[in-house]
Tab-separated table of C-alpha atoms in Angstrom:
chain	number	residue	atom	x	y	z
R	289	UNK	CA	16.214	1.543	-9.046
R	290	UNK	CA	14.947	3.388	-6.000
R	291	UNK	CA	15.937	2.250	-2.533
R	292	UNK	CA	12.922	0.443	-1.076
R	293	UNK	CA	13.297	2.042	2.124
R	294	UNK	CA	12.777	3.348	4.856
R	295	UNK	CA	13.257	3.236	8.387
R	296	UNK	CA	11.096	5.086	10.822
R	297	UNK	CA	9.535	7.567	8.410
R	298	UNK	CA	9.132	11.153	9.501
R	299	UNK	CA	5.690	12.567	8.762
R	300	UNK	CA	5.614	14.790	5.691
R	301	UNK	CA	1.986	15.833	6.056
R	302	UNK	CA	2.250	18.970	8.147
R	303	UNK	CA	5.373	20.524	6.638
R	304	UNK	CA	4.994	23.700	4.646
R	305	UNK	CA	8.739	24.143	4.341
R	306	UNK	CA	11.866	22.014	4.499
R	307	UNK	CA	14.832	23.649	6.183
R	308	UNK	CA	17.953	21.850	4.973
R	309	UNK	CA	21.432	22.329	6.379
R	310	UNK	CA	24.225	22.145	3.795
R	311	UNK	CA	27.726	21.178	4.929
R	312	UNK	CA	30.008	20.758	1.893
R	313	UNK	CA	33.073	20.344	4.184
R	314	UNK	CA	36.261	19.395	2.306
R	315	UNK	CA	37.555	18.670	-1.187
R	316	UNK	CA	34.945	17.592	-3.719
R	317	UNK	CA	32.216	18.049	-1.123
R	318	UNK	CA	32.189	21.666	-2.263
R	319	UNK	CA	31.392	20.499	-5.811
R	320	UNK	CA	28.873	17.710	-5.227
R	321	UNK	CA	26.673	19.277	-2.539
R	322	UNK	CA	25.675	22.207	-4.812
R	323	UNK	CA	24.685	19.575	-7.398
R	324	UNK	CA	22.491	17.793	-4.840
R	325	UNK	CA	20.921	21.114	-3.908
R	326	UNK	CA	20.122	21.844	-7.560
R	327	UNK	CA	18.237	18.552	-7.948
R	328	UNK	CA	16.179	19.288	-4.839
R	329	UNK	CA	15.321	22.734	-6.171
R	330	UNK	CA	14.202	21.179	-9.468
R	331	UNK	CA	11.489	19.123	-7.747
R	332	UNK	CA	9.109	22.055	-7.417
R	333	UNK	CA	5.734	21.154	-5.960
R	334	UNK	CA	6.677	17.511	-5.309
R	335	UNK	CA	8.179	18.633	-2.008
R	336	UNK	CA	7.542	21.573	0.343
R	337	UNK	CA	9.181	24.954	-0.181
R	338	UNK	CA	12.902	24.762	0.517
R	339	UNK	CA	15.113	26.848	2.759
R	340	UNK	CA	18.847	26.142	2.749
R	341	UNK	CA	21.271	26.966	5.520
R	342	UNK	CA	24.962	27.045	4.590
R	343	UNK	CA	27.138	25.636	7.381
R	344	UNK	CA	30.827	24.959	7.914
R	345	UNK	CA	32.834	21.997	9.169
R	346	UNK	CA	35.855	20.000	8.061
R	347	UNK	CA	39.602	19.616	8.141
R	348	UNK	CA	40.118	22.642	5.899
R	349	UNK	CA	38.169	24.737	8.390
R	350	UNK	CA	40.235	23.277	11.220
R	351	UNK	CA	43.440	24.274	9.442
R	352	UNK	CA	42.373	27.919	9.350
R	353	UNK	CA	40.334	28.291	12.527
R	354	UNK	CA	41.405	25.469	14.861
R	355	UNK	CA	37.816	24.123	14.884
R	356	UNK	CA	36.616	21.200	12.766
R	357	UNK	CA	33.019	21.214	14.006
R	358	UNK	CA	31.895	24.616	15.314
R	359	UNK	CA	29.189	24.535	17.953
R	360	UNK	CA	27.293	27.063	15.830
R	361	UNK	CA	27.000	24.417	13.103
R	362	UNK	CA	25.626	21.833	15.525
R	363	UNK	CA	23.107	24.282	16.999
R	364	UNK	CA	21.994	25.414	13.536
R	365	UNK	CA	21.371	21.816	12.503
R	366	UNK	CA	19.083	21.342	15.494
R	367	UNK	CA	16.838	23.989	13.924
R	368	UNK	CA	16.838	22.203	10.529
R	369	UNK	CA	14.584	19.392	9.322
R	370	UNK	CA	17.434	17.490	7.669
R	371	UNK	CA	20.891	18.036	6.200
R	372	UNK	CA	23.352	17.106	3.472
R	373	UNK	CA	27.033	16.516	4.264
R	374	UNK	CA	29.674	16.474	1.530
R	375	UNK	CA	32.999	14.859	2.392
R	376	UNK	CA	35.677	15.250	5.012
R	377	UNK	CA	39.439	14.915	4.790
R	378	UNK	CA	40.805	12.688	7.538
R	379	UNK	CA	44.592	12.815	8.025
R	380	UNK	CA	46.225	9.397	8.390
R	381	UNK	CA	48.520	10.725	11.123
R	382	UNK	CA	47.356	12.127	14.422
R	383	UNK	CA	46.776	15.882	14.317
R	384	UNK	CA	46.570	17.402	17.774
R	385	UNK	CA	43.156	18.885	18.435
R	386	UNK	CA	41.488	17.466	15.329
R	387	UNK	CA	38.596	15.038	15.372
R	388	UNK	CA	36.426	14.058	12.402
R	389	UNK	CA	33.364	16.332	12.199
R	390	UNK	CA	31.189	13.666	10.585
R	391	UNK	CA	31.875	11.291	13.470
R	392	UNK	CA	31.160	14.184	15.849
R	393	UNK	CA	27.849	15.002	14.152
R	394	UNK	CA	26.701	11.397	14.283
R	395	UNK	CA	27.266	11.388	18.030
R	396	UNK	CA	25.965	14.871	18.854
R	397	UNK	CA	22.752	14.384	16.853
R	398	UNK	CA	22.430	10.691	17.792
R	399	UNK	CA	22.434	9.607	14.149
R	400	UNK	CA	22.969	6.026	15.171
R	401	UNK	CA	22.358	4.352	11.806
R	402	UNK	CA	24.354	4.714	8.619
R	403	UNK	CA	22.267	3.203	5.832
R	404	UNK	CA	24.022	2.497	2.531
R	405	UNK	CA	22.010	0.931	-0.311
R	406	UNK	CA	24.133	-0.572	-3.091
R	407	UNK	CA	22.082	-1.244	-6.223
R	408	UNK	CA	23.216	-2.001	-9.754
R	409	UNK	CA	21.471	-0.389	-12.726
R	410	UNK	CA	20.615	-2.947	-15.432
R	411	UNK	CA	20.577	-1.866	-19.065
R	412	UNK	CA	16.976	-2.947	-19.386
R	413	UNK	CA	14.813	-0.751	-17.120
R	414	UNK	CA	12.356	-3.634	-16.654
R	415	UNK	CA	15.040	-6.045	-15.440
R	416	UNK	CA	15.863	-6.651	-11.802
R	417	UNK	CA	19.288	-5.478	-10.631
R	418	UNK	CA	21.746	-8.299	-9.967
R	419	UNK	CA	23.028	-6.419	-6.913
R	420	UNK	CA	20.445	-4.989	-4.540
R	421	UNK	CA	21.584	-4.871	-0.942
R	422	UNK	CA	21.665	-2.489	1.999
R	423	UNK	CA	24.454	-2.179	4.538
R	424	UNK	CA	23.082	-0.996	7.883
R	425	UNK	CA	26.035	0.179	9.935
R	426	UNK	CA	25.958	1.054	13.636
R	427	UNK	CA	27.188	4.626	13.692
R	428	UNK	CA	28.205	5.583	17.218
R	429	UNK	CA	30.366	2.826	18.732
R	430	UNK	CA	33.005	0.188	17.910
R	431	UNK	CA	36.548	1.549	17.404
R	432	UNK	CA	35.103	4.861	16.205
R	433	UNK	CA	34.774	6.091	19.793
R	434	UNK	CA	38.477	6.903	19.237
R	435	UNK	CA	39.783	6.029	22.679
R	436	UNK	CA	43.434	5.384	21.865
R	437	UNK	CA	46.550	5.497	24.000
R	438	UNK	CA	50.262	5.341	23.333
R	439	UNK	CA	52.802	4.237	25.939
R	440	UNK	CA	56.489	3.432	25.881
R	441	UNK	CA	57.754	0.070	27.055
R	442	UNK	CA	61.192	-1.494	27.167
R	443	UNK	CA	60.413	-2.970	23.760
R	444	UNK	CA	59.289	0.301	22.164
R	445	UNK	CA	55.992	2.089	21.766
R	446	UNK	CA	52.733	0.300	22.465
R	447	UNK	CA	49.407	1.546	21.066
R	448	UNK	CA	46.005	0.467	22.333
R	449	UNK	CA	42.456	1.217	21.147
R	450	UNK	CA	39.265	0.651	23.128
R	451	UNK	CA	36.348	-0.922	21.284
R	452	UNK	CA	32.856	-0.274	22.635
R	453	UNK	CA	29.793	-2.414	21.884
R	454	UNK	CA	26.651	-1.942	23.974
R	455	UNK	CA	23.435	-3.894	24.134
R	456	UNK	CA	21.358	-0.724	23.662
R	457	UNK	CA	23.132	0.391	20.481
R	458	UNK	CA	23.209	-3.119	19.051
R	459	UNK	CA	19.500	-3.651	19.649
R	460	UNK	CA	18.443	-0.399	18.051
R	461	UNK	CA	20.598	-0.923	14.960
R	462	UNK	CA	19.191	-4.439	14.754
R	463	UNK	CA	15.671	-3.082	14.897
R	464	UNK	CA	16.550	-0.556	12.196
R	465	UNK	CA	17.771	-3.385	9.971
R	466	UNK	CA	14.573	-5.360	10.563
R	467	UNK	CA	12.419	-2.330	9.745
R	468	UNK	CA	14.244	-1.907	6.444
R	469	UNK	CA	13.989	-5.615	5.632
R	470	UNK	CA	10.221	-5.563	6.190
R	471	UNK	CA	9.914	-3.150	3.265
R	472	UNK	CA	11.910	-5.397	0.929
R	473	UNK	CA	10.710	-8.519	-0.919
R	474	UNK	CA	13.276	-10.976	0.473
R	475	UNK	CA	13.011	-9.906	4.129
R	476	UNK	CA	16.480	-11.250	4.862
R	477	UNK	CA	18.873	-9.814	7.471
R	478	UNK	CA	22.467	-11.030	7.801
R	479	UNK	CA	24.391	-10.210	10.988
R	480	UNK	CA	28.056	-9.521	10.239
R	481	UNK	CA	30.441	-10.240	13.116
R	482	UNK	CA	33.703	-11.860	14.208
R	483	UNK	CA	32.523	-13.486	17.413
R	484	UNK	CA	34.637	-16.562	16.771
R	485	UNK	CA	37.566	-14.336	17.822
R	486	UNK	CA	35.958	-11.336	19.541
R	487	UNK	CA	33.549	-13.406	21.572
R	488	UNK	CA	32.729	-10.676	24.117
R	489	UNK	CA	32.215	-7.582	21.941
R	490	UNK	CA	30.992	-9.154	18.710
R	491	UNK	CA	29.280	-11.789	20.781
R	492	UNK	CA	27.198	-9.099	22.459
R	493	UNK	CA	26.435	-7.509	19.077
R	494	UNK	CA	25.059	-10.707	17.524
R	495	UNK	CA	23.201	-11.772	20.675
R	496	UNK	CA	21.549	-8.352	20.985
R	497	UNK	CA	20.289	-8.441	17.411
R	498	UNK	CA	18.904	-11.937	17.875
R	499	UNK	CA	17.061	-10.666	20.948
R	500	UNK	CA	15.277	-7.952	18.949
R	501	UNK	CA	13.335	-10.518	16.984
R	502	UNK	CA	12.751	-12.705	20.009
R	503	UNK	CA	11.512	-9.891	22.267
R	504	UNK	CA	9.212	-8.151	19.768
R	505	UNK	CA	5.871	-8.949	21.399
R	506	UNK	CA	3.575	-8.258	18.447
R	507	UNK	CA	5.450	-10.671	16.192
R	508	UNK	CA	5.948	-8.046	13.491
R	509	UNK	CA	9.410	-9.384	12.689
R	510	UNK	CA	8.307	-13.013	12.374
R	511	UNK	CA	8.555	-12.822	8.586
R	512	UNK	CA	12.228	-11.811	8.761
R	513	UNK	CA	14.809	-14.502	8.001
R	514	UNK	CA	17.876	-13.943	10.189
R	515	UNK	CA	21.288	-15.258	9.149
R	516	UNK	CA	24.900	-14.687	10.241
R	517	UNK	CA	28.243	-14.366	8.494
R	518	UNK	CA	31.781	-13.990	9.814
R	519	UNK	CA	33.110	-10.681	8.468
R	520	UNK	CA	36.090	-11.994	6.495
R	521	UNK	CA	33.915	-14.632	4.873
R	522	UNK	CA	31.279	-11.956	4.237
R	523	UNK	CA	33.759	-9.843	2.267
R	524	UNK	CA	34.761	-12.870	0.187
R	525	UNK	CA	31.168	-13.818	-0.552
R	526	UNK	CA	30.228	-10.195	-1.228
R	527	UNK	CA	32.746	-10.150	-4.073
R	528	UNK	CA	31.949	-13.648	-5.372
R	529	UNK	CA	28.162	-13.786	-4.936
R	530	UNK	CA	26.706	-10.407	-3.887
R	531	UNK	CA	23.210	-11.538	-4.838
R	532	UNK	CA	22.994	-13.655	-1.664
R	533	UNK	CA	22.718	-10.543	0.496
R	534	UNK	CA	19.690	-8.390	1.185
R	535	UNK	CA	20.147	-6.364	4.400
R	536	UNK	CA	23.537	-6.623	6.126
R	537	UNK	CA	23.780	-5.264	9.673
R	538	UNK	CA	27.226	-4.658	11.118
R	539	UNK	CA	29.224	-2.828	13.780
R	540	UNK	CA	30.750	0.483	12.744
R	541	UNK	CA	34.117	-0.605	11.333
R	542	UNK	CA	32.882	-3.694	9.492
R	543	UNK	CA	30.008	-1.755	7.966
R	544	UNK	CA	32.367	0.947	6.728
R	545	UNK	CA	34.623	-1.591	4.996
R	546	UNK	CA	31.793	-3.715	3.569
R	547	UNK	CA	29.915	-0.798	2.017
R	548	UNK	CA	33.029	0.552	0.304
R	549	UNK	CA	33.809	-2.921	-1.050
R	550	UNK	CA	30.231	-3.258	-2.286
R	551	UNK	CA	30.546	0.080	-4.109
R	552	UNK	CA	33.226	-1.457	-6.358
R	553	UNK	CA	30.660	-3.988	-7.557
R	554	UNK	CA	28.397	-1.297	-9.025
R	555	UNK	CA	31.114	0.736	-10.702
R	556	UNK	CA	32.296	3.465	-8.366
R	557	UNK	CA	32.146	5.029	-4.925
R	558	UNK	CA	30.768	7.986	-6.858
R	559	UNK	CA	27.450	6.147	-7.243
R	560	UNK	CA	26.747	5.065	-3.670
R	561	UNK	CA	24.598	7.191	-1.344
R	562	UNK	CA	23.957	6.985	2.358
R	563	UNK	CA	21.971	8.555	5.134
R	564	UNK	CA	22.905	9.044	8.764
R	565	UNK	CA	19.628	8.543	10.571
R	566	UNK	CA	18.315	8.894	14.083
R	567	UNK	CA	14.772	8.867	15.359
R	568	UNK	CA	14.214	12.581	14.675
R	569	UNK	CA	16.796	13.713	12.128
R	570	UNK	CA	18.382	12.499	8.902
R	571	UNK	CA	21.498	13.630	7.072
R	572	UNK	CA	22.375	12.542	3.546
R	573	UNK	CA	26.041	11.824	2.829
R	574	UNK	CA	27.713	10.347	-0.268
R	575	UNK	CA	29.890	7.378	0.619
R	576	UNK	CA	32.973	8.680	-1.211
R	577	UNK	CA	35.660	10.750	0.505
R	578	UNK	CA	36.964	14.248	-0.150
R	579	UNK	CA	39.234	13.113	-3.050
R	580	UNK	CA	41.759	15.958	-2.736
R	581	UNK	CA	43.607	14.719	-5.833
R	582	UNK	CA	40.688	15.724	-8.071
R	583	UNK	CA	39.198	18.589	-6.050
R	584	UNK	CA	38.683	21.714	-8.131
R	585	UNK	CA	39.125	19.908	-11.448
R	586	UNK	CA	35.379	19.624	-12.167
R	587	UNK	CA	35.550	15.850	-12.669
R	588	UNK	CA	33.991	14.747	-9.371
R	589	UNK	CA	31.018	12.424	-9.777
R	590	UNK	CA	27.926	14.178	-8.308
R	591	UNK	CA	25.617	11.150	-8.557
R	592	UNK	CA	26.267	9.758	-5.058
R	593	UNK	CA	25.459	13.135	-3.498
R	594	UNK	CA	22.356	13.471	-5.687
R	595	UNK	CA	21.230	9.972	-4.719
R	596	UNK	CA	21.884	10.822	-1.063
R	597	UNK	CA	19.496	13.758	-1.382
R	598	UNK	CA	16.869	11.399	-2.791
R	599	UNK	CA	17.477	8.883	-0.004
R	600	UNK	CA	17.068	11.645	2.557
R	601	UNK	CA	13.749	12.663	0.997
R	602	UNK	CA	12.516	9.079	0.906
R	603	UNK	CA	13.281	8.636	4.588
R	604	UNK	CA	11.219	11.733	5.321
R	605	UNK	CA	8.231	10.479	3.338
R	606	UNK	CA	8.669	12.335	0.053
R	607	UNK	CA	8.754	9.285	-2.169
R	608	UNK	CA	7.496	11.017	-5.304
R	609	UNK	CA	10.339	13.532	-5.318
R	610	UNK	CA	12.871	10.816	-4.477
R	611	UNK	CA	11.615	8.663	-7.358
R	612	UNK	CA	12.045	11.524	-9.831
R	613	UNK	CA	15.669	11.970	-8.811
R	614	UNK	CA	16.486	8.244	-8.720
R	615	UNK	CA	14.850	7.562	-12.084
R	616	UNK	CA	16.749	10.426	-13.711
R	617	UNK	CA	20.071	9.233	-12.277
R	618	UNK	CA	19.399	5.680	-13.465
R	619	UNK	CA	18.663	6.902	-16.990
R	620	UNK	CA	21.948	8.802	-17.075
R	621	UNK	CA	23.852	5.704	-15.946
R	622	UNK	CA	22.099	3.424	-18.455
R	623	UNK	CA	22.750	5.682	-21.427
R	624	UNK	CA	26.491	5.956	-20.633
R	625	UNK	CA	26.771	9.176	-22.615
R	626	UNK	CA	27.349	11.751	-19.881
R	627	UNK	CA	29.564	10.274	-17.177
R	628	UNK	CA	32.575	11.408	-15.169
R	629	UNK	CA	36.011	9.724	-15.533
R	630	UNK	CA	35.497	7.342	-12.580
R	631	UNK	CA	32.818	5.648	-14.717
R	632	UNK	CA	34.863	5.728	-17.904
R	633	UNK	CA	33.403	8.974	-19.225
R	634	UNK	CA	34.840	12.366	-20.094
R	635	UNK	CA	32.132	14.678	-18.770
R	636	UNK	CA	32.497	17.414	-16.197
R	637	UNK	CA	30.608	17.560	-12.913
R	638	UNK	CA	28.308	20.330	-14.145
R	639	UNK	CA	27.554	18.411	-17.346
R	640	UNK	CA	26.422	15.339	-15.420
R	641	UNK	CA	24.247	17.523	-13.207
R	642	UNK	CA	22.717	19.193	-16.260
R	643	UNK	CA	21.893	15.786	-17.753
R	644	UNK	CA	20.212	14.636	-14.534
R	645	UNK	CA	18.152	17.837	-14.433
R	646	UNK	CA	17.179	17.326	-18.078
R	647	UNK	CA	16.016	13.787	-17.339
R	648	UNK	CA	13.965	15.044	-14.393
C-alpha cells in the first residue's frame, strides 16, 4: 500500500531532469542503493530524465581518509534535486574525530523531519492493512546534538549529555505531522513525550505542538484529532494494539526507537523506508543500518531502499512513478516467492530486485 503522503510537496511541473545524489555510505548501503537506482531508472517517462551523482560519506571513508562527511559531498548535494542515502556504521565507543554523516547531513541541509511510514501488506490486495501508521520524528535536536562531557570525580567518572528542545523545531515538526495527517483518512496525530518526568524539555515539545493547531488562523487543522501518549506506554501499546495509531510525532530519540520497534510488526527493518525532509530538499533513507555481518554476502533486503526511493518521489509530486514502485514491491511481498533471509526466504539481493523490476 502506498504511503498517503506528503508533506509540503515540491512542484514537479517545471522539471525536465531530476538530479539525484547517491550516497551508499557503509556496509549493505553499497548493495541496496544501486537497487533503488535501478527501480528509478525503470520508470521511464513517468518521471523526468535522471542524472545521478555518486557521492561519498561514512565510517569506512573516515577510516581511510579521516573525513566522514566531506564538504564536497555537502556542496554537491546542494546542486541536486534530491538524494538517496544508504546506511552508516556508527561505532558504539567514542572514536576521536568521527561524527555520524547522516546526522551531519540532516543538520547541514536542514532536513528537520524524518518521516517513517510503517504499513503491513495484507494477502488480499483489496483488504486494508492492519498496521498503517507514520512516525514523524524531529530530526535536528534532542540528545542527537551530541553535546556530551566526561569528568572525573572522587567517586569515578561522570558523563553528562545535553538535551535540546526548542519551540521553533517542535512547532515545525508538529505542523509537518498535521500536514501528513490531513492527507490520511483518520486525521489523528498522537504526541509522544515523557513530560511527566521531563517536564521542561518534553513539556515544551508537547506544548509547542498543541500551539500549532491553536495558532493556525485559517482553521485548516480543525479536522485533526490530537492525542498524547507517554513514550513507554506508547511502546507497549504499539506492540499490543498498533492499529490505534495513525500519525505519531516525537522528539528525535523517541521517534528513532518507536519506528524501529514498529518495523518488527511488519516483518523486518528491511521493509521500512524513510525520508529526511526539509522545506526545499528531500533525501530517501532505508531505516535499517549498515549490517556489517551480512555486507558483501548478497543477502541484504533491498526493499526498504526501493520503497525509500518511491517515498522520495511521492514527496516531490511524482505519485504515478511512486505507485508503480510501491505496487510492485507489495506484489513481491504478497507472493512470498522471492524474498531475502530476513523475511524467511532464500533469495539474493539481485534476485529480489529483478522480481520487483519484473512486476513493474
